[in-house]
Amino acid sequence: MKIEKSKRIKDLPPYLFARIDQIKSEQIAQGREVIDLTIGDPDLPTPEGIISQMKEAVGEAKNHRYPPYAGILPLREAVAEWYWKRFQVKLNPETEVLILIGSKEGIAHLPLAFIDEGDYGLVPDPGYPVYKTSILFAGGIPYLMPLRKENNFLPDLSQIPQDIAQKTKLMFLNYPNNPTSAVSSKEFFETAVNFCQENQILLCHDAAYSEIYFDGYKPMSFLQVEGAKEVGIEFHSFSKTFNMTGWRLGFAVGNAEIIAGLGKIKTNIDSGVFSAVQEAGIVALKSNLGVTETLRKIYQERRDLLCSGLKKIGLNFKPPLATFYVWAEVPPGFTSLEFTAHLLNQTGVLATPGNGFGSFGEGFVRFSLTEATEKIKKAVDRMSKVLF
Ligand code: MLT
């Protein structure tokens, strides 16, 4: 039988990090020691208190049945409490909080609730690949918003043509930003909220990196801006904040109608997150302060190490104020892909080529700080011996 793939996936390139996993496996199979500074997947273990809560919850029969579709209420309450403490944003846990199987899942499904065939979705470029794909999967048309160095990697919303804005249903934003590590000012969030209000666009802000910050900088929630809840929602993840990428737990908060739309899609697709994982999530949110402070110190040490190494080899970049990514310009004469291939061949250091995040990422490379400090030292040491 001839198996015919849908148009949706026929020409879709492999998911960026699936392709990188493949390259890594090939290198390891050839006997090379690879230092993987690609995906933002924290190497440190999930904190003990979260694990022990999970162990206890796993044995409870009530947790073996289907969880409520929107997530268990005590977790939604813990999310609302955390949002209030962290951002002074008030949320109704019943209607303004939705538990997700990781924020990636929510982002991927959201356009199905709001995009019809031919509608536009605004997507930052470079950006997390799921934004663009999710719009395509829903039959929409992604309109790319370039994030340029000269504009501090913020999109210039005044450059979006009026006829496109009129046909646009939603916009993705992400600050602190992946992959550029740029941060947003309150003014930019205000501009974005006004733009979305004027053009009747849903603003979907991905705040997965809000708790990884340095040097006295502290990211805000876009929901702190006046009028934000009228136009949008914010995505969050336990993955980066609590070293829980493998657990698959995230949430969306904000506008009740948008939350309900996403919730409706989800009731037809999945049956929620294992309640034991959600119970562990409550402990994570309630023990927030101690956990993330320790993590920030570790990432800061790694950031400083990597940045001083990259400086020595002459790369041009701005040390990140937030996220665990360093976004650097590739040396003259290289494309992003050529540089990452050269780096891998010469040093065994695997970094993500900037163009993997979109065409405006060409000319850049992203290094992740989610490898052991000793490995980052080794990467710096190896890179310092190579001429670029
Ligand atoms: C990244 O490395 O860009 C992210 O970790 C990918 C993800 O969160 O799925």
Short mmCIF file of C-alpha atoms and ligand atoms in Angstrom, two decimals:
data_model
loop_
_atom_site.label_atom_id
_atom_site.label_comp_id
_atom_site.label_asym_id
_atom_site.label_seq_id
_atom_site.Cartn_x
_atom_site.Cartn_y
_atom_site.Cartn_z
CA MET A 1 0.00 0.00 0.00
CA LYS A 2 1.21 3.49 -0.81
CA ILE A 3 1.22 5.58 2.37
CA GLU A 4 0.57 9.17 1.39
CA LYS A 5 1.51 11.77 3.99
CA SER A 6 -0.69 14.83 4.47
CA LYS A 7 0.34 18.09 2.80
CA ARG A 8 0.70 19.37 6.37
CA ILE A 9 3.79 17.26 7.05
CA LYS A 10 5.02 16.27 3.60
CA ASP A 11 7.37 19.20 3.15
CA LEU A 12 7.87 19.96 6.83
CA PRO A 13 11.58 19.68 7.72
CA PRO A 14 12.45 17.49 10.73
CA TYR A 15 11.88 19.24 14.08
CA LEU A 16 15.05 21.21 14.82
CA PHE A 17 16.02 19.35 17.98
CA ALA A 18 15.08 15.95 16.56
CA ARG A 19 17.58 16.63 13.74
CA ILE A 20 20.20 17.76 16.26
CA ASP A 21 19.63 14.58 18.33
CA GLN A 22 20.35 12.60 15.17
CA ILE A 23 23.60 14.49 14.51
CA LYS A 24 24.64 13.92 18.11
CA SER A 25 23.93 10.18 17.91
CA GLU A 26 25.94 9.92 14.67
CA GLN A 27 28.90 11.65 16.31
CA ILE A 28 28.73 9.44 19.40
CA ALA A 29 28.50 6.34 17.18
CA GLN A 30 31.77 7.47 15.57
CA GLY A 31 33.35 7.47 19.03
CA ARG A 32 33.47 11.24 19.51
CA GLU A 33 32.90 12.93 22.84
CA VAL A 34 30.23 15.55 22.15
CA ILE A 35 29.59 18.48 24.46
CA ASP A 36 25.96 19.23 23.78
CA LEU A 37 25.13 22.91 24.16
CA THR A 38 22.04 22.73 21.96
CA ILE A 39 18.62 22.13 23.50
CA GLY A 40 17.59 24.00 26.65
CA ASP A 41 17.13 20.86 28.70
CA PRO A 42 18.40 21.39 32.27
CA ASP A 43 21.01 18.81 33.31
CA LEU A 44 20.36 19.27 37.03
CA PRO A 45 17.87 16.98 38.77
CA THR A 46 14.36 18.00 39.79
CA PRO A 47 14.52 19.25 43.42
CA GLU A 48 14.04 16.56 46.06
CA GLY A 49 10.82 17.96 47.62
CA ILE A 50 9.06 17.72 44.25
CA ILE A 51 10.25 14.16 43.71
CA SER A 52 9.17 12.96 47.16
CA GLN A 53 5.70 14.45 46.66
CA MET A 54 5.49 12.62 43.34
CA LYS A 55 6.51 9.31 44.97
CA GLU A 56 3.77 9.67 47.54
CA ALA A 57 1.12 10.77 45.04
CA VAL A 58 1.89 7.94 42.64
CA GLY A 59 0.57 5.39 45.15
CA GLU A 60 -2.76 7.08 45.71
CA ALA A 61 -5.64 5.37 43.93
CA LYS A 62 -7.51 8.63 43.35
CA ASN A 63 -4.64 9.72 41.12
CA HIS A 64 -4.94 6.65 38.91
CA ARG A 65 -8.17 7.87 37.31
CA TYR A 66 -8.58 10.58 34.68
CA PRO A 67 -7.63 14.02 35.97
CA PRO A 68 -10.03 16.96 35.49
CA TYR A 69 -9.59 18.37 31.96
CA ALA A 70 -8.49 21.82 33.11
CA GLY A 71 -6.13 20.41 35.72
CA ILE A 72 -6.66 19.73 39.43
CA LEU A 73 -8.07 22.75 41.21
CA PRO A 74 -5.39 22.88 43.95
CA LEU A 75 -2.72 23.22 41.24
CA ARG A 76 -4.69 25.93 39.45
CA GLU A 77 -5.00 27.69 42.82
CA ALA A 78 -1.27 27.32 43.41
CA VAL A 79 -0.63 28.86 39.96
CA ALA A 80 -2.89 31.82 40.79
CA GLU A 81 -1.17 32.25 44.14
CA TRP A 82 2.28 32.12 42.52
CA TYR A 83 1.24 34.66 39.87
CA TRP A 84 0.02 37.00 42.55
CA LYS A 85 3.20 36.70 44.63
CA ARG A 86 5.58 36.86 41.68
CA PHE A 87 3.84 39.36 39.38
CA GLN A 88 0.96 40.88 41.39
CA VAL A 89 -1.40 39.63 38.69
CA LYS A 90 -4.78 38.40 39.94
CA LEU A 91 -6.15 35.25 38.31
CA ASN A 92 -9.34 33.31 38.82
CA PRO A 93 -8.16 29.69 39.17
CA GLU A 94 -11.50 28.40 37.87
CA THR A 95 -11.56 30.29 34.59
CA GLU A 96 -8.20 31.93 33.99
CA VAL A 97 -5.79 29.04 34.57
CA LEU A 98 -5.40 25.92 32.42
CA ILE A 99 -2.94 23.11 33.10
CA LEU A 100 -0.98 21.87 30.07
CA ILE A 101 1.14 18.86 29.15
CA GLY A 102 4.06 21.26 29.00
CA SER A 103 3.76 24.73 27.45
CA LYS A 104 4.78 23.30 24.04
CA GLU A 105 1.53 21.33 23.94
CA GLY A 106 -0.58 24.41 24.70
CA ILE A 107 1.26 26.54 22.15
CA ALA A 108 0.87 23.84 19.49
CA HIS A 109 -2.87 23.49 20.08
CA LEU A 110 -3.84 27.12 20.61
CA PRO A 111 -4.17 28.11 16.91
CA LEU A 112 -6.65 25.26 16.37
CA ALA A 113 -9.04 27.19 18.60
CA PHE A 114 -8.73 30.57 16.88
CA ILE A 115 -7.26 30.29 13.38
CA ASP A 116 -9.38 29.47 10.36
CA GLU A 117 -8.07 28.62 6.90
CA GLY A 118 -6.28 31.67 5.50
CA ASP A 119 -6.08 33.63 8.76
CA TYR A 120 -2.69 35.11 9.61
CA GLY A 121 -0.64 34.47 12.74
CA LEU A 122 2.29 36.74 13.65
CA VAL A 123 5.44 34.83 14.51
CA PRO A 124 8.82 36.11 15.72
CA ASP A 125 11.77 35.11 13.52
CA PRO A 126 14.08 33.79 14.90
CA GLY A 127 11.71 32.00 17.24
CA TYR A 128 10.72 28.77 18.92
CA PRO A 129 9.84 26.58 15.90
CA VAL A 130 6.46 25.49 17.33
CA TYR A 131 4.88 28.95 16.87
CA LYS A 132 5.10 28.78 13.09
CA THR A 133 4.23 25.11 12.76
CA SER A 134 1.17 25.41 14.99
CA ILE A 135 -0.26 28.12 12.73
CA LEU A 136 0.44 26.04 9.64
CA PHE A 137 -1.18 22.98 11.22
CA ALA A 138 -4.33 25.03 11.83
CA GLY A 139 -4.46 26.06 8.16
CA GLY A 140 -3.27 29.59 8.88
CA ILE A 141 -0.53 31.68 7.30
CA PRO A 142 2.46 32.58 9.47
CA TYR A 143 3.62 36.18 8.99
CA LEU A 144 7.19 36.52 10.17
CA MET A 145 8.21 39.41 12.40
CA PRO A 146 12.00 39.83 12.13
CA LEU A 147 13.87 40.16 15.44
CA ARG A 148 16.87 42.26 14.52
CA LYS A 149 19.94 43.04 16.56
CA GLU A 150 19.56 46.77 15.84
CA ASN A 151 16.08 46.65 17.43
CA ASN A 152 17.30 44.68 20.48
CA PHE A 153 15.61 41.61 19.05
CA LEU A 154 12.13 43.08 19.52
CA PRO A 155 9.72 43.01 16.56
CA ASP A 156 8.93 46.37 14.98
CA LEU A 157 5.14 46.24 15.03
CA SER A 158 4.87 49.42 12.97
CA GLN A 159 6.29 47.44 10.03
CA ILE A 160 3.35 45.04 9.90
CA PRO A 161 1.22 46.09 6.90
CA GLN A 162 -2.30 47.16 7.79
CA ASP A 163 -3.92 44.64 5.46
CA ILE A 164 -1.98 41.81 7.16
CA ALA A 165 -2.86 43.09 10.64
CA GLN A 166 -6.52 43.06 9.63
CA LYS A 167 -6.35 39.42 8.60
CA THR A 168 -4.37 38.38 11.70
CA LYS A 169 -5.98 36.40 14.49
CA LEU A 170 -3.09 35.90 16.88
CA MET A 171 0.46 36.91 17.64
CA PHE A 172 3.14 34.96 19.47
CA LEU A 173 5.69 36.80 21.56
CA ASN A 174 8.34 35.37 23.88
CA TYR A 175 10.35 37.37 26.44
CA PRO A 176 12.82 36.62 27.90
CA ASN A 177 13.42 35.42 24.40
CA ASN A 178 14.44 32.11 22.96
CA PRO A 179 16.80 31.98 21.07
CA THR A 180 18.15 35.55 21.31
CA SER A 181 17.97 35.88 25.15
CA ALA A 182 16.66 39.43 24.62
CA VAL A 183 14.37 40.93 27.25
CA SER A 184 11.34 43.18 26.86
CA SER A 185 10.68 46.53 28.46
CA LYS A 186 7.30 47.42 29.94
CA GLU A 187 6.95 49.94 27.09
CA PHE A 188 7.28 47.24 24.46
CA PHE A 189 4.62 45.11 26.15
CA GLU A 190 2.35 48.17 26.27
CA THR A 191 2.90 48.80 22.57
CA ALA A 192 2.11 45.15 21.82
CA VAL A 193 -1.07 45.18 23.91
CA ASN A 194 -2.25 48.39 22.21
CA PHE A 195 -1.44 46.99 18.78
CA CYS A 196 -3.41 43.84 19.54
CA GLN A 197 -6.33 45.80 20.97
CA GLU A 198 -6.49 48.05 17.90
CA ASN A 199 -6.31 45.16 15.46
CA GLN A 200 -8.36 42.60 17.39
CA ILE A 201 -5.44 40.19 17.66
CA LEU A 202 -4.96 37.64 20.45
CA LEU A 203 -1.60 38.10 22.13
CA CYS A 204 -0.06 34.81 23.19
CA HIS A 205 3.01 35.41 25.29
CA ASP A 206 5.40 32.58 26.05
CA ALA A 207 7.06 33.30 29.40
CA ALA A 208 8.83 29.96 29.83
CA TYR A 209 12.11 31.67 30.78
CA SER A 210 10.78 34.27 33.23
CA GLU A 211 12.59 32.74 36.22
CA ILE A 212 16.07 32.47 34.73
CA TYR A 213 17.53 35.95 35.18
CA PHE A 214 20.76 37.61 36.31
CA ASP A 215 22.50 40.80 37.39
CA GLY A 216 19.53 42.28 39.27
CA TYR A 217 17.22 42.12 36.24
CA LYS A 218 13.80 40.52 36.91
CA PRO A 219 11.43 39.83 34.00
CA MET A 220 7.83 40.97 34.21
CA SER A 221 4.67 39.23 33.05
CA PHE A 222 2.98 40.89 30.09
CA LEU A 223 -0.23 40.51 32.11
CA GLN A 224 1.06 43.28 34.38
CA VAL A 225 0.34 45.75 31.58
CA GLU A 226 -3.03 47.48 31.70
CA GLY A 227 -5.54 45.86 29.36
CA ALA A 228 -3.37 42.80 28.75
CA LYS A 229 -5.89 40.31 30.07
CA GLU A 230 -8.46 41.64 27.59
CA VAL A 231 -6.31 40.54 24.67
CA GLY A 232 -4.17 37.67 25.72
CA ILE A 233 -2.79 34.76 27.62
CA GLU A 234 0.62 33.81 28.92
CA PHE A 235 2.25 30.38 28.75
CA HIS A 236 4.49 29.03 31.49
CA SER A 237 6.41 25.88 32.02
CA PHE A 238 7.75 23.92 34.99
CA SER A 239 10.48 22.61 32.68
CA LYS A 240 13.06 25.36 32.87
CA THR A 241 12.21 26.79 36.29
CA PHE A 242 12.29 23.52 38.23
CA ASN A 243 14.35 21.18 36.01
CA MET A 244 11.21 19.29 35.03
CA THR A 245 11.42 18.99 31.23
CA GLY A 246 10.72 15.25 31.33
CA TRP A 247 7.66 15.62 33.56
CA ARG A 248 5.63 17.52 30.94
CA LEU A 249 3.85 20.12 33.02
CA GLY A 250 2.98 23.68 32.08
CA PHE A 251 0.09 26.11 32.20
CA ALA A 252 -1.63 28.97 30.41
CA VAL A 253 -3.16 31.91 32.25
CA GLY A 254 -5.08 35.05 31.35
CA ASN A 255 -8.14 35.84 29.26
CA ALA A 256 -10.94 33.43 30.23
CA GLU A 257 -12.36 33.15 26.70
CA ILE A 258 -8.99 32.29 25.19
CA ILE A 259 -8.35 29.80 28.00
CA ALA A 260 -11.78 28.25 27.35
CA GLY A 261 -11.07 27.99 23.60
CA LEU A 262 -7.78 26.21 24.19
CA GLY A 263 -9.48 24.05 26.83
CA LYS A 264 -12.14 22.98 24.33
CA ILE A 265 -9.51 21.84 21.84
CA LYS A 266 -7.70 19.94 24.56
CA THR A 267 -10.80 18.06 25.79
CA ASN A 268 -11.02 16.64 22.27
CA ILE A 269 -7.36 15.71 22.03
CA ASP A 270 -5.90 14.76 25.40
CA SER A 271 -7.01 13.78 28.87
CA GLY A 272 -4.74 15.96 30.93
CA VAL A 273 -1.64 15.44 33.03
CA PHE A 274 -1.28 12.55 35.53
CA SER A 275 -2.65 13.96 38.79
CA ALA A 276 0.45 12.82 40.72
CA VAL A 277 2.59 15.04 38.49
CA GLN A 278 0.19 17.90 39.14
CA GLU A 279 0.46 17.36 42.91
CA ALA A 280 4.23 17.52 42.59
CA GLY A 281 3.74 20.75 40.63
CA ILE A 282 1.97 22.30 43.64
CA VAL A 283 5.06 21.64 45.78
CA ALA A 284 7.26 23.13 43.05
CA LEU A 285 5.29 26.39 42.98
CA LYS A 286 5.05 26.68 46.74
CA SER A 287 8.78 26.09 47.28
CA ASN A 288 9.67 28.39 44.41
CA LEU A 289 12.07 30.83 46.03
CA GLY A 290 14.76 28.48 47.36
CA VAL A 291 14.76 26.34 44.26
CA THR A 292 15.19 28.96 41.60
CA GLU A 293 17.72 31.05 43.52
CA THR A 294 20.08 28.07 43.58
CA LEU A 295 19.54 27.46 39.87
CA ARG A 296 20.16 31.07 38.94
CA LYS A 297 23.53 31.01 40.73
CA ILE A 298 24.59 27.91 38.84
CA TYR A 299 23.52 29.32 35.46
CA GLN A 300 25.20 32.61 36.23
CA GLU A 301 28.52 30.87 36.87
CA ARG A 302 28.15 28.94 33.60
CA ARG A 303 27.13 32.05 31.70
CA ASP A 304 30.20 33.93 32.92
CA LEU A 305 32.45 31.02 32.05
CA LEU A 306 31.06 30.58 28.55
CA CYS A 307 30.93 34.30 27.84
CA SER A 308 34.55 34.83 28.80
CA GLY A 309 35.52 31.89 26.54
CA LEU A 310 33.49 33.17 23.60
CA LYS A 311 34.98 36.63 24.05
CA LYS A 312 38.48 35.15 23.92
CA ILE A 313 37.77 33.48 20.60
CA GLY A 314 36.43 36.77 19.26
CA LEU A 315 32.70 36.13 18.98
CA ASN A 316 30.39 39.11 19.16
CA PHE A 317 27.44 38.83 21.58
CA LYS A 318 25.69 40.43 24.53
CA PRO A 319 25.83 38.40 27.78
CA PRO A 320 22.25 37.38 28.57
CA LEU A 321 20.32 39.13 31.34
CA ALA A 322 17.84 36.26 31.26
CA THR A 323 17.33 32.73 29.81
CA PHE A 324 20.07 30.12 29.75
CA TYR A 325 21.07 30.87 26.17
CA VAL A 326 23.95 32.84 24.69
CA TRP A 327 23.15 34.17 21.20
CA ALA A 328 26.34 35.06 19.36
CA GLU A 329 27.21 36.26 15.88
CA VAL A 330 29.17 33.73 13.84
CA PRO A 331 32.61 34.88 12.70
CA PRO A 332 32.87 36.60 9.28
CA GLY A 333 33.04 34.18 6.38
CA PHE A 334 30.82 31.52 7.97
CA THR A 335 27.11 30.81 7.67
CA SER A 336 25.39 29.60 10.84
CA LEU A 337 25.45 26.03 9.60
CA GLU A 338 29.07 26.17 8.46
CA PHE A 339 30.15 27.58 11.79
CA THR A 340 28.32 24.96 13.89
CA ALA A 341 29.70 22.18 11.66
CA HIS A 342 33.23 23.63 11.97
CA LEU A 343 32.84 23.94 15.75
CA LEU A 344 31.64 20.36 16.01
CA ASN A 345 34.43 19.00 13.83
CA GLN A 346 37.19 20.93 15.56
CA THR A 347 36.03 20.76 19.18
CA GLY A 348 33.15 18.31 19.60
CA VAL A 349 31.04 21.21 20.86
CA LEU A 350 27.52 21.03 19.46
CA ALA A 351 25.65 24.36 19.29
CA THR A 352 22.41 25.27 17.53
CA PRO A 353 22.72 27.13 14.21
CA GLY A 354 20.70 30.34 14.38
CA ASN A 355 18.95 29.71 11.07
CA GLY A 356 17.28 26.67 12.67
CA PHE A 357 15.04 29.20 14.42
CA GLY A 358 14.16 31.02 11.20
CA SER A 359 15.87 32.85 8.36
CA PHE A 360 16.51 35.98 10.46
CA GLY A 361 18.59 33.79 12.77
CA GLU A 362 21.11 33.34 9.94
CA GLY A 363 24.52 34.65 10.99
CA PHE A 364 24.01 33.61 14.63
CA VAL A 365 24.63 30.57 16.81
CA ARG A 366 22.97 29.64 20.11
CA PHE A 367 24.76 28.06 23.06
CA SER A 368 22.73 26.59 25.91
CA LEU A 369 23.98 26.60 29.50
CA THR A 370 22.18 23.39 30.44
CA GLU A 371 25.25 21.20 30.59
CA ALA A 372 27.38 20.53 33.68
CA THR A 373 29.73 23.38 34.61
CA GLU A 374 32.72 21.06 34.12
CA LYS A 375 31.60 20.36 30.54
CA ILE A 376 31.19 24.05 29.82
CA LYS A 377 34.76 24.58 31.11
CA LYS A 378 35.92 21.82 28.79
CA ALA A 379 34.03 23.37 25.85
CA VAL A 380 35.66 26.75 26.51
CA ASP A 381 39.05 25.13 26.80
CA ARG A 382 38.65 23.25 23.50
CA MET A 383 37.28 26.28 21.66
CA SER A 384 40.15 28.49 22.82
CA LYS A 385 42.60 26.20 20.98
CA VAL A 386 40.89 26.56 17.62
CA LEU A 387 41.15 29.36 15.11
CA PHE A 388 37.91 30.60 13.57
C1 MLT B 1 15.03 25.00 23.13
O1 MLT B 1 16.15 24.51 23.31
O2 MLT B 1 14.82 25.88 22.28
C2 MLT B 1 13.90 24.51 23.96
O3 MLT B 1 14.37 23.84 25.05
C3 MLT B 1 13.05 23.60 23.21
C4 MLT B 1 11.79 23.31 23.97
O4 MLT B 1 11.52 23.90 25.02
O5 MLT B 1 11.02 22.46 23.48
#
